Coordinates of C-alpha atoms in Angstrom, one line a residue:
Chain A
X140 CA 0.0 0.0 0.0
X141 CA 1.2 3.2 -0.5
X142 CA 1.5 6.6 1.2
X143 CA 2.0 10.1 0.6
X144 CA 3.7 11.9 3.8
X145 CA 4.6 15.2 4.2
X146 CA 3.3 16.5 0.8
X147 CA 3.2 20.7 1.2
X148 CA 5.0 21.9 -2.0
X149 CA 5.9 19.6 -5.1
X150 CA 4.8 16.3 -6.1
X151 CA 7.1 14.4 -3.7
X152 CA 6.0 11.3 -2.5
X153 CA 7.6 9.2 0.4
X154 CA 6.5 5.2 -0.3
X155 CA 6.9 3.1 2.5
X156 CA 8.7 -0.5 1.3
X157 CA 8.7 -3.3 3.7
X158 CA 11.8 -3.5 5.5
X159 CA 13.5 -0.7 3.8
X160 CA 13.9 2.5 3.9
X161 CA 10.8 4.9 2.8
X162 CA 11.6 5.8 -1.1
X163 CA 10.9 9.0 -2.5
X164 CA 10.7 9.8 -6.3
X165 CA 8.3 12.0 -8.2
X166 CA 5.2 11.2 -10.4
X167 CA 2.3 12.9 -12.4
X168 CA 0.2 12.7 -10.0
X169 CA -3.6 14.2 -9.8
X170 CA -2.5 17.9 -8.5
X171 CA -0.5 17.4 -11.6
X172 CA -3.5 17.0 -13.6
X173 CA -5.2 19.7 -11.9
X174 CA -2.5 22.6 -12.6
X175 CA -2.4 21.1 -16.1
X176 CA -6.0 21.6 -16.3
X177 CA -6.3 25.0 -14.9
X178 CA -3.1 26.5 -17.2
X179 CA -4.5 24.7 -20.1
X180 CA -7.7 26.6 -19.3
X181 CA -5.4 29.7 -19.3
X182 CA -6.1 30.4 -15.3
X183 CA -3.6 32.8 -14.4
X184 CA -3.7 31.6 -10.3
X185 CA -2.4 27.7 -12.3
X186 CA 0.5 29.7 -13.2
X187 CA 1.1 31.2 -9.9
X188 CA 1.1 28.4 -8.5
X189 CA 3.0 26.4 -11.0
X190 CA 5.9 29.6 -10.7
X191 CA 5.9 29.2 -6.8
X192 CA 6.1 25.4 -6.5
X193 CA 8.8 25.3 -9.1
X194 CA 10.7 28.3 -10.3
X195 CA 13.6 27.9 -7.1
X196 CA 14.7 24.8 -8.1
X197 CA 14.1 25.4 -12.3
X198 CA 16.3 28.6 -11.4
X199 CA 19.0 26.5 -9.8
X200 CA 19.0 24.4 -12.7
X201 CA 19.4 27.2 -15.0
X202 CA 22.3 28.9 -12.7
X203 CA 23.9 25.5 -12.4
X204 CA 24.1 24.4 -15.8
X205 CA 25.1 28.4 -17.0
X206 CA 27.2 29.4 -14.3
X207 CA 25.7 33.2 -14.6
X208 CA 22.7 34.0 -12.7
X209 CA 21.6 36.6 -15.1
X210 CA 21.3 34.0 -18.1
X211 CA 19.7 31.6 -15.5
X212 CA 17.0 34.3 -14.7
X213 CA 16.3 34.9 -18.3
X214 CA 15.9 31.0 -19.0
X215 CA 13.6 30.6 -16.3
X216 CA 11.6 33.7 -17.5
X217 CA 11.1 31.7 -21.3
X218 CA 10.9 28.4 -19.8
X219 CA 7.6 30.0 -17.4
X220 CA 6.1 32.0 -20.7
X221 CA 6.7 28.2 -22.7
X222 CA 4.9 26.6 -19.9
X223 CA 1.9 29.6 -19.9
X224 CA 1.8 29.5 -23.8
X225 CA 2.3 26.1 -24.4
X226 CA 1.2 23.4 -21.7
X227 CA 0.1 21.5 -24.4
X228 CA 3.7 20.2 -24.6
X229 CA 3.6 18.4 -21.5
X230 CA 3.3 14.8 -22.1
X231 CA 2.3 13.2 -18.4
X232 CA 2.9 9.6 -19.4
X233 CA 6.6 11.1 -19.6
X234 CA 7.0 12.0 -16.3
X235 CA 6.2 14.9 -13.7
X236 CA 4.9 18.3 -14.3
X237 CA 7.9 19.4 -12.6
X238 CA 10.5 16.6 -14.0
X239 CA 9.1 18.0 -17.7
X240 CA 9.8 21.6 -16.7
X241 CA 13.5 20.8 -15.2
X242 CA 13.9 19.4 -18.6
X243 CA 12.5 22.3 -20.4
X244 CA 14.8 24.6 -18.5
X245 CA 17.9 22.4 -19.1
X246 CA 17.6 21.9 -22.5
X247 CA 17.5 25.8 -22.6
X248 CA 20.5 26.3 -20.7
X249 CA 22.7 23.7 -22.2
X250 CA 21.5 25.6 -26.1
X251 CA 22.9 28.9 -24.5
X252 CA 26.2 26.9 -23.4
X253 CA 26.2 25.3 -26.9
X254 CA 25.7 28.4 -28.7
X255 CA 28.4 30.1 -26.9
X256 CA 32.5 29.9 -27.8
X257 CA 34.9 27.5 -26.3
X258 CA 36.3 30.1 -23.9
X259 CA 32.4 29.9 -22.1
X260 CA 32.7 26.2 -22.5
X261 CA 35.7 25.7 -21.2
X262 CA 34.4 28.2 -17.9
X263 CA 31.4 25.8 -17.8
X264 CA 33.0 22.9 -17.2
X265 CA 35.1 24.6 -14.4
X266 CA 31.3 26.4 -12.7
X267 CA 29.7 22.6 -13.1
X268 CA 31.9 21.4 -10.2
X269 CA 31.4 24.3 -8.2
X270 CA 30.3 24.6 -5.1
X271 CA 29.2 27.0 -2.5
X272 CA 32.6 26.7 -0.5
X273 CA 30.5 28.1 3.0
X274 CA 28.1 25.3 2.0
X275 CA 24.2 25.9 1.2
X276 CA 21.4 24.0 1.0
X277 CA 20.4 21.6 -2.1
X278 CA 17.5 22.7 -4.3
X279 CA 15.4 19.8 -2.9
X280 CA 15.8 21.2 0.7
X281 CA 14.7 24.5 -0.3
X282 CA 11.8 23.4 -2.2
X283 CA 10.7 19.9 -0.7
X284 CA 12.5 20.1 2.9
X285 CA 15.2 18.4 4.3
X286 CA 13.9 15.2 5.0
X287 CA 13.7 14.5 1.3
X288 CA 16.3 16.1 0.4
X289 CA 18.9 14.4 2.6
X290 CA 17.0 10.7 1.0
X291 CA 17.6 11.8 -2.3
X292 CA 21.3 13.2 -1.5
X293 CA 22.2 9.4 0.6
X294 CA 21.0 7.8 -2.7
X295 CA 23.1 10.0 -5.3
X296 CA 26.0 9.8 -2.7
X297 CA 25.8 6.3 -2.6
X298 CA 26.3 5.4 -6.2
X299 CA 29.9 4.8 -7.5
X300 CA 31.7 8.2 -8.2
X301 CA 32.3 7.1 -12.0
X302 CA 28.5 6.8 -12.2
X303 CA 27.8 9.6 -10.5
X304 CA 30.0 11.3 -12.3
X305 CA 29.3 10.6 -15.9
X306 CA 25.3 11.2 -15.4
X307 CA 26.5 14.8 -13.7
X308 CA 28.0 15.7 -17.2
X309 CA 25.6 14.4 -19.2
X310 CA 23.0 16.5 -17.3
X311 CA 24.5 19.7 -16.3
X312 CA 27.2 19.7 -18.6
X313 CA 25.4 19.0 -21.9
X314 CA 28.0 16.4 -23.1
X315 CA 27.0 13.2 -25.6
X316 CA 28.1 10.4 -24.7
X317 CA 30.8 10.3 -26.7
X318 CA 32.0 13.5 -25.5
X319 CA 32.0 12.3 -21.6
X320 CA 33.9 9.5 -23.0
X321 CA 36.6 11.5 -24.3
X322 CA 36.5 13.6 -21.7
X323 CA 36.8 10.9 -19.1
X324 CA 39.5 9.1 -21.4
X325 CA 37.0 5.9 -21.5
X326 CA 35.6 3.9 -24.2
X327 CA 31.8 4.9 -25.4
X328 CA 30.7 1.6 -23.7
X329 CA 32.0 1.7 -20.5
X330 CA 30.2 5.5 -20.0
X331 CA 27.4 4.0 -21.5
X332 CA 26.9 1.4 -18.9
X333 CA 28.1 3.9 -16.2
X334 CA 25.0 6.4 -17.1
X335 CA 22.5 3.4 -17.5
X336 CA 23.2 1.6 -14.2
X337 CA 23.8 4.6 -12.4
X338 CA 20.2 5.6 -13.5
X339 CA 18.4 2.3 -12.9
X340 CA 19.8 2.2 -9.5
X341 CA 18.6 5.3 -8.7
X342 CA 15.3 5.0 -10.3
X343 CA 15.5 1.7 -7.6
X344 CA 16.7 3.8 -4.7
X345 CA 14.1 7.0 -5.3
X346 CA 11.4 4.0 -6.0
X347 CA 10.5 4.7 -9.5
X348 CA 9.2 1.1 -9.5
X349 CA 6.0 -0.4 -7.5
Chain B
X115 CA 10.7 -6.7 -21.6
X116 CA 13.4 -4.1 -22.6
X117 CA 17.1 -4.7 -23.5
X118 CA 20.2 -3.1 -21.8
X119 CA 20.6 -1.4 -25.2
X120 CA 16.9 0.3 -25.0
X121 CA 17.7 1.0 -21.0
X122 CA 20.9 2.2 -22.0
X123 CA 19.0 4.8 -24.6
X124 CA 16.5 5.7 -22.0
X125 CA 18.7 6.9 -19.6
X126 CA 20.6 9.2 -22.1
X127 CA 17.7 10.1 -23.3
X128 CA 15.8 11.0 -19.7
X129 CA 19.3 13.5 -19.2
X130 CA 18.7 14.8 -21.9
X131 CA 22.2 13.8 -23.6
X132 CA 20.9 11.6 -26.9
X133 CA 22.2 14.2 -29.9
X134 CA 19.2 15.1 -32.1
X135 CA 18.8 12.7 -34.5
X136 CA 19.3 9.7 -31.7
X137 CA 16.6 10.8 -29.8
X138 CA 14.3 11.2 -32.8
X139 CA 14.6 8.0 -33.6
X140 CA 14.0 6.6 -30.4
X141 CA 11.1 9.0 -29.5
X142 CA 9.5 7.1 -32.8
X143 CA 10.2 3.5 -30.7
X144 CA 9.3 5.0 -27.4
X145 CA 5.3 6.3 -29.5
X146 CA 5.4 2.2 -29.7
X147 CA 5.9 1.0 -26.4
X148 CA 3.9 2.0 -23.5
X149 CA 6.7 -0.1 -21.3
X150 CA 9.3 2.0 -22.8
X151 CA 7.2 5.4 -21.9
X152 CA 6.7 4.1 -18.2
X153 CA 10.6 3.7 -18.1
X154 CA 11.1 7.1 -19.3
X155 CA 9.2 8.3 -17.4
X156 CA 10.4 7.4 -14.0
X157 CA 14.0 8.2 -15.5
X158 CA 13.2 11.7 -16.5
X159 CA 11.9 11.9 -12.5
X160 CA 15.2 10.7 -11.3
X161 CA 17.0 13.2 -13.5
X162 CA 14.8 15.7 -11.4
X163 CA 15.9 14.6 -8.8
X164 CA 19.2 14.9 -9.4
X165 CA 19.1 18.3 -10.3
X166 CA 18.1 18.9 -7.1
X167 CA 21.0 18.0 -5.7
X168 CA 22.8 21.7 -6.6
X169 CA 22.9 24.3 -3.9
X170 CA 19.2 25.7 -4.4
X171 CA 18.8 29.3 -5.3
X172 CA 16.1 31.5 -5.9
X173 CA 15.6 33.8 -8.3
X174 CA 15.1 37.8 -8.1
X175 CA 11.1 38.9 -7.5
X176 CA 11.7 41.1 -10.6
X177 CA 11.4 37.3 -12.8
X178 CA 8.3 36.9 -11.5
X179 CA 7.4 40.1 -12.3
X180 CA 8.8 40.1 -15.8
X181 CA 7.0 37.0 -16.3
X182 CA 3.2 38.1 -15.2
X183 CA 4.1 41.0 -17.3
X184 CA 4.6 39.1 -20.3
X185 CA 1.2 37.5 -19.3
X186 CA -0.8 40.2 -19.9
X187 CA -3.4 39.4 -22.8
X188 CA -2.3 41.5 -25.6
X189 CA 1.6 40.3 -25.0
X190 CA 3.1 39.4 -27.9
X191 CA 5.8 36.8 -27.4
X192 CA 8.8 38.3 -27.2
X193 CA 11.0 36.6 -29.4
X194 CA 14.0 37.1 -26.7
X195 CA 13.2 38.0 -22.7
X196 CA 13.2 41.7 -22.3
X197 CA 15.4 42.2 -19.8
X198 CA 18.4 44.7 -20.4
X199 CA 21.6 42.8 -21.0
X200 CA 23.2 42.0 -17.9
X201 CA 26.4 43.7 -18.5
X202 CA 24.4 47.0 -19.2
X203 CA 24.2 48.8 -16.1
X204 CA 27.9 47.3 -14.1
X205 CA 29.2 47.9 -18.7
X206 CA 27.8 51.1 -18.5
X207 CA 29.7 52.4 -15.3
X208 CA 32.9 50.3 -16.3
X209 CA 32.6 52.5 -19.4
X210 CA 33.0 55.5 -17.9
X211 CA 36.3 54.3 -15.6
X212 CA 37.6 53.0 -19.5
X213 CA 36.5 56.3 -20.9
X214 CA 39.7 57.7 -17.9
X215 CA 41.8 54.5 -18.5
X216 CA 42.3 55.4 -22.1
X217 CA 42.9 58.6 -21.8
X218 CA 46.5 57.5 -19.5
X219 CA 46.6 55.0 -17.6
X220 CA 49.6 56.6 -15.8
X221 CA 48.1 60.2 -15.1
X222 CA 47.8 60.8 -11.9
X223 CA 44.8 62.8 -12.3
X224 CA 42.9 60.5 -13.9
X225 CA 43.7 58.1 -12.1
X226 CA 41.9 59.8 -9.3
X227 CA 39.2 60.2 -11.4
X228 CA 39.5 56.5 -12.1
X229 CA 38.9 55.9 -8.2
X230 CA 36.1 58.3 -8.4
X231 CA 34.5 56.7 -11.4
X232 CA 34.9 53.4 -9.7
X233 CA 33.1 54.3 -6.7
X234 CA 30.0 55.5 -8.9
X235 CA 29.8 52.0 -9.8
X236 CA 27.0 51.1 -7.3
X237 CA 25.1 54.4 -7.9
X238 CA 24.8 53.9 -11.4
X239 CA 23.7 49.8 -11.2
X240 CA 21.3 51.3 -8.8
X241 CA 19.7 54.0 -11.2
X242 CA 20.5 51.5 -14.0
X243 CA 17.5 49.0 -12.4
X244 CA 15.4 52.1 -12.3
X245 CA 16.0 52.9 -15.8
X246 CA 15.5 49.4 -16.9
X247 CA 12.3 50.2 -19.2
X248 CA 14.7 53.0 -20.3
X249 CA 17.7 50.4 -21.8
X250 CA 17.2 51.9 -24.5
X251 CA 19.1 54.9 -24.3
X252 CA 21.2 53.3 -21.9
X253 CA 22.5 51.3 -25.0
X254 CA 22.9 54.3 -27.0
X255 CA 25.1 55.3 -24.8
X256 CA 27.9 52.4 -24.4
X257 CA 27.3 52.4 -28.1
X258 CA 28.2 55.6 -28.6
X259 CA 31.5 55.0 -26.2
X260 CA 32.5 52.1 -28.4
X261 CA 31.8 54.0 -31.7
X262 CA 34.2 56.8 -30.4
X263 CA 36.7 53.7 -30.3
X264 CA 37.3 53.8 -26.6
X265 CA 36.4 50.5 -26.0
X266 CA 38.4 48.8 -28.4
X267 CA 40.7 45.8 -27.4
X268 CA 38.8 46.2 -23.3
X269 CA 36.9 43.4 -22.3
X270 CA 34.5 44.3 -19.6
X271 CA 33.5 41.3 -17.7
X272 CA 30.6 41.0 -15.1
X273 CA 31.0 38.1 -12.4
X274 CA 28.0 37.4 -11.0
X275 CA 28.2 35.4 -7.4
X276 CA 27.9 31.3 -7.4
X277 CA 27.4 31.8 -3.3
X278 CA 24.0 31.1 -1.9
X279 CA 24.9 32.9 1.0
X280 CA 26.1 35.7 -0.6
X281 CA 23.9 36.4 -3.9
X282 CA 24.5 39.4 -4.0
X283 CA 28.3 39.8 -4.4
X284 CA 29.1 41.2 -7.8
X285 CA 32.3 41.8 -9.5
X286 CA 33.2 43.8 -12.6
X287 CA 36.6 43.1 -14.6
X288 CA 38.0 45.5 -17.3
X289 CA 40.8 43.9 -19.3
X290 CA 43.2 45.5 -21.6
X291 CA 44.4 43.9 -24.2
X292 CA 46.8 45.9 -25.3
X293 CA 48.2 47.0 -21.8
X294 CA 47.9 43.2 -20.7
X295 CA 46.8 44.9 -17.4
X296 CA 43.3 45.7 -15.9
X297 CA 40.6 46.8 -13.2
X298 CA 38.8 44.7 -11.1
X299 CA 36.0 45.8 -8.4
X300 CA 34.1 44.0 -6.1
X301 CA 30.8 44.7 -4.2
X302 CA 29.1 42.5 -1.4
X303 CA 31.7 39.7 -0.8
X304 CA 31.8 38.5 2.6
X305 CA 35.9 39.3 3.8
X306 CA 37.9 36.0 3.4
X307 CA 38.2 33.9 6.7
X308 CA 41.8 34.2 8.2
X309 CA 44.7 32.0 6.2
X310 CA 42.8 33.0 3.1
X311 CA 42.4 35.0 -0.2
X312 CA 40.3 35.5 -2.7
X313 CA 41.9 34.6 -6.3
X314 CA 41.4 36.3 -10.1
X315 CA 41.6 34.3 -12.8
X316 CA 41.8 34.8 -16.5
X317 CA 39.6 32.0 -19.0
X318 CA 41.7 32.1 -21.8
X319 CA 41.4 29.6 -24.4
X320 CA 44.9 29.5 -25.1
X321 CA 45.9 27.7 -21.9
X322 CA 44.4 24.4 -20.6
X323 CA 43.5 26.3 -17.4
X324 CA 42.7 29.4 -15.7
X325 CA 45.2 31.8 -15.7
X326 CA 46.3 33.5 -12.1
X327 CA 45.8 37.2 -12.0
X328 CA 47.0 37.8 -8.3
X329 CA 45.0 37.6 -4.9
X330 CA 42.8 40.5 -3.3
X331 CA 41.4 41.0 -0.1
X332 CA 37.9 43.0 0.7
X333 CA 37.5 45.3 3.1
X334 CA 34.5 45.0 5.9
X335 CA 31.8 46.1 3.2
X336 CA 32.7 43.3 1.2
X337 CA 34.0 46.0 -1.4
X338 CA 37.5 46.0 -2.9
X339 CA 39.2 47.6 -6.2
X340 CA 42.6 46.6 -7.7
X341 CA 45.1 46.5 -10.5
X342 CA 46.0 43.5 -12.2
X343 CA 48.3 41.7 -14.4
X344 CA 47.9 38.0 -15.4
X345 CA 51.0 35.4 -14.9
X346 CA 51.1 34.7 -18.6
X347 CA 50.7 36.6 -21.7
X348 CA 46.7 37.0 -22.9
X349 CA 45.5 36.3 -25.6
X350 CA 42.0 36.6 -25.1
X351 CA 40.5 37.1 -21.9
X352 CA 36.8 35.3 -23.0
X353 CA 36.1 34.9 -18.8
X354 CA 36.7 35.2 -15.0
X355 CA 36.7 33.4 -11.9
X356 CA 37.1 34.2 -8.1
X357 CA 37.7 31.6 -6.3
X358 CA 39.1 31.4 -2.3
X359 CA 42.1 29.9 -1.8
X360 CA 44.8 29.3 0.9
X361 CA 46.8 33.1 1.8
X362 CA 48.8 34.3 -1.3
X363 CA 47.2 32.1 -3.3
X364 CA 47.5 28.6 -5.2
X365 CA 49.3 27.6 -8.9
X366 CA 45.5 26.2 -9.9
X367 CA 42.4 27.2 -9.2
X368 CA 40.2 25.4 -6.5
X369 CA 36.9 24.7 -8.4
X370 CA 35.3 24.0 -5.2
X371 CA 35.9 26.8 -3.8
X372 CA 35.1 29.3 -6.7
X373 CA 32.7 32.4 -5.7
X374 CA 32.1 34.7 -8.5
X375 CA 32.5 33.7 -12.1
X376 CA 31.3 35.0 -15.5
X377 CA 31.9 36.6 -19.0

């Protein structure tokens, strides 16, 4: 059976599993379907709501994968006016409302980190490993609370660094495959199978599956 | 059932890192196979999640504003976001401190007048957010600097901060060239604990890694302003990085430990 605990902001659910440790992952669930509802029905207090629930941790994204919080504000700023305009593109057998929009707004960061020259690229690569040296809390603890934050971070934490490592480029960094492979100075396979059973065992630890 | 292969394309695909024409062909497979979809699904999820790992920020009131804005029936879509560039109102006031810079760097005279400039710098950002439905003219005039030639061979840098706890802290870097020498200010950066600096360095895609341009300290404001030369020659100074590093500074840059960074 399962159960939603401590559900204020986001579409975070905590599923107890016998004799293991509460998973937490993120689905389309029926608020989802709701906000969907309401923005497709162009209600301005959808969007509000959509902007509050999500626009901290899009805006991290953005900032994470730029390095530049001015570009970061202006991707979250089209990624909300794509979202108002065009909620239509939101596919919810693909995932969350939210999971959609973090994919929205990196897609939109990584094209500005494309489009720019290898100088930028190269200052990119440097900013992805960057971190707040005074130490700050994660996205997920601003916008879901600790508690889910801290499962989430024990479950990246715990996968092997290479793992952890090659799906870190692949997201923020905007790398192929076969770029993280050169980069890494390993054959296309190995990264392959790094990124695939690095994912699968987090989909396992965050409780993607029943 | 799905094979490591299709797993292995789902999971590329879910970050986001399939080029183009891989992930059109597997969006045609995944329009096939509703066990393929759940998959992707749940992968796209943990690639949220992940995300959320960062050091969270949020963003400036003034998006949200922008953003209702734009929501007004009537809007047109702006083909870009309507902010004013983000080097326009930090540019603007670098400008001017150029504008002295060119005209001798070694007067002494202007260099007071450099110092003067430089400590307008906060003003003008502050009028500069007022003016912002006025970037119009603001433009006009940094074009009208560069088209008098001033500018030429400066690069005028804007670091923004990458500190959660200190979002505000904002540097501005002016570069010459020519001179192989610049100006770099600094607003709202919290002093460096003792045993260390703070660090400039130079992106320049000529070397493999950032180049060291010397160590600065700021004073109790969190406000500093200094001369600087890079350890090797530049060829083109495309960015530049703060980071904190043990006193006097290291050979490479700590990329954990970098503060302010930008182009």
């Amino acid at each position: 059976m399962n159960a939603r605990v401590n559900i204020d902001r986001g579409s975070w659910y905590a599923r107890p599993t016998p004799g293991r440790t509460a998973k937490i992952y993120m689905v389309a669930d029926r608020r989802d379907a709701d906000l969907l509802a309401r923005l497709r029905a162009g209600e301005r207090s959808a969007f509000v709501e959509f902007y509050d629930r999500h626009a901290t941790l899009l805006y991290s994204v953005a900032a994470r994968v730029l390095g530049d919080r001015r570009e970061a504000e202006d991707v979250l700023q089209e990624v909300m006016l794509q979202i108002w305009r065009k909620p239509d593109g939101y596919d919810a057998e693909l995932g969350a409302l939210g999971s959609w929009a973090v994919t929205l707004t990196r897609n939109k960061a990584i094209d500005r980190v494309r489009a720019a020259n290898r100088g930028v690229r190269l200052l990119r690569k440097i900013t992805q490993s960057a971190a707040d040296p005074e130490g700050t809390p994660s996205a997920n603890e601003l916008v879901y609370g600790a508690e889910r934050a801290a499962r989430v971070r024990a479950a990246v934490e715990e996968l092997p660094h290479e793992q952890r490592e090659a799906i870190e480029l692949a997201f923020f960094g905007g790398l192929s495959q076969t770029e993280i492979a050169t980069h890494l100075q390993q054959p296309l396979g190995t990264v392959k199978a790094r990124i695939r059973r690095g994912m699968l065992t987090l989909r396992e630890r965050l409780g993607g599956v029943t | 059932m799905i094979d490591e292969r299709t797993e292995e394309q789902a999971a590329t695909y879910a970050l986001g890192a399939l080029s183009a024409e891989e992930a059109k062909v597997f969006e045609a497979q995944l329009q096939r196979d509703p066990e393929l979809r759940k998959l992707v699904s749940e992968l796209r999820d943990v690639s949220a999640a992940v995300a959320g790992q960062m050091p969270g920020l949020s963003p400036s009131a003034a998006v949200k504003a922008r953003v209702l804005r734009e929501m007004e029936p009537g809007r047109e879509p702006p083909v870009r976001a309507r902010r004013s560039p983000p080097w326009m109102p930090w540019g603007l006031a670098a400008a001017f401190a150029l504008a002295a810079v060119l005209f001798g760097w070694q007067g002494s005279s202007l260099r007071q007048e450099i110092v003067a400039q430089s400590t307008r710098i906060r003003d003008l950002n502050l009028a500069a957010e007022m003016l912002r439905t006025e970037d119009a003219d603001l433009r006009r005039a940094v074009l009208q600097l560069q088209a008098s030639n001033r500018l030429a061979n400066m690069r005028i840098a804007v670091l923004n901060s990458l500190l959660a706890s200190a979002p505000k802290a904002i540097a501005v870097s002016v570069w010459d060239n020519d001179r192989q020498n610049g100006v770099f200010v600094v607003r709202g950066l919290k002093p460096a604990p003792p045993g260390k600096d703070y660090q400039l360095w130079v992106i320049d895609p000529k070397y493999p890694t950032p180049v060291d341009a010397g160590v600065f300290q700021v004073d109790a404001q969190g406000r500093v302003r200094v001369e600087f030369k890079a350890k090797m020659p530049i060829q083109a100074a495309n960015q530049f990085a703060v980071t904190q590093e043990v006193k006097g500074g290291s050979p490479v840059p700590t990329i954990s430990a970098m503060v302010l960074a930008g182009s």
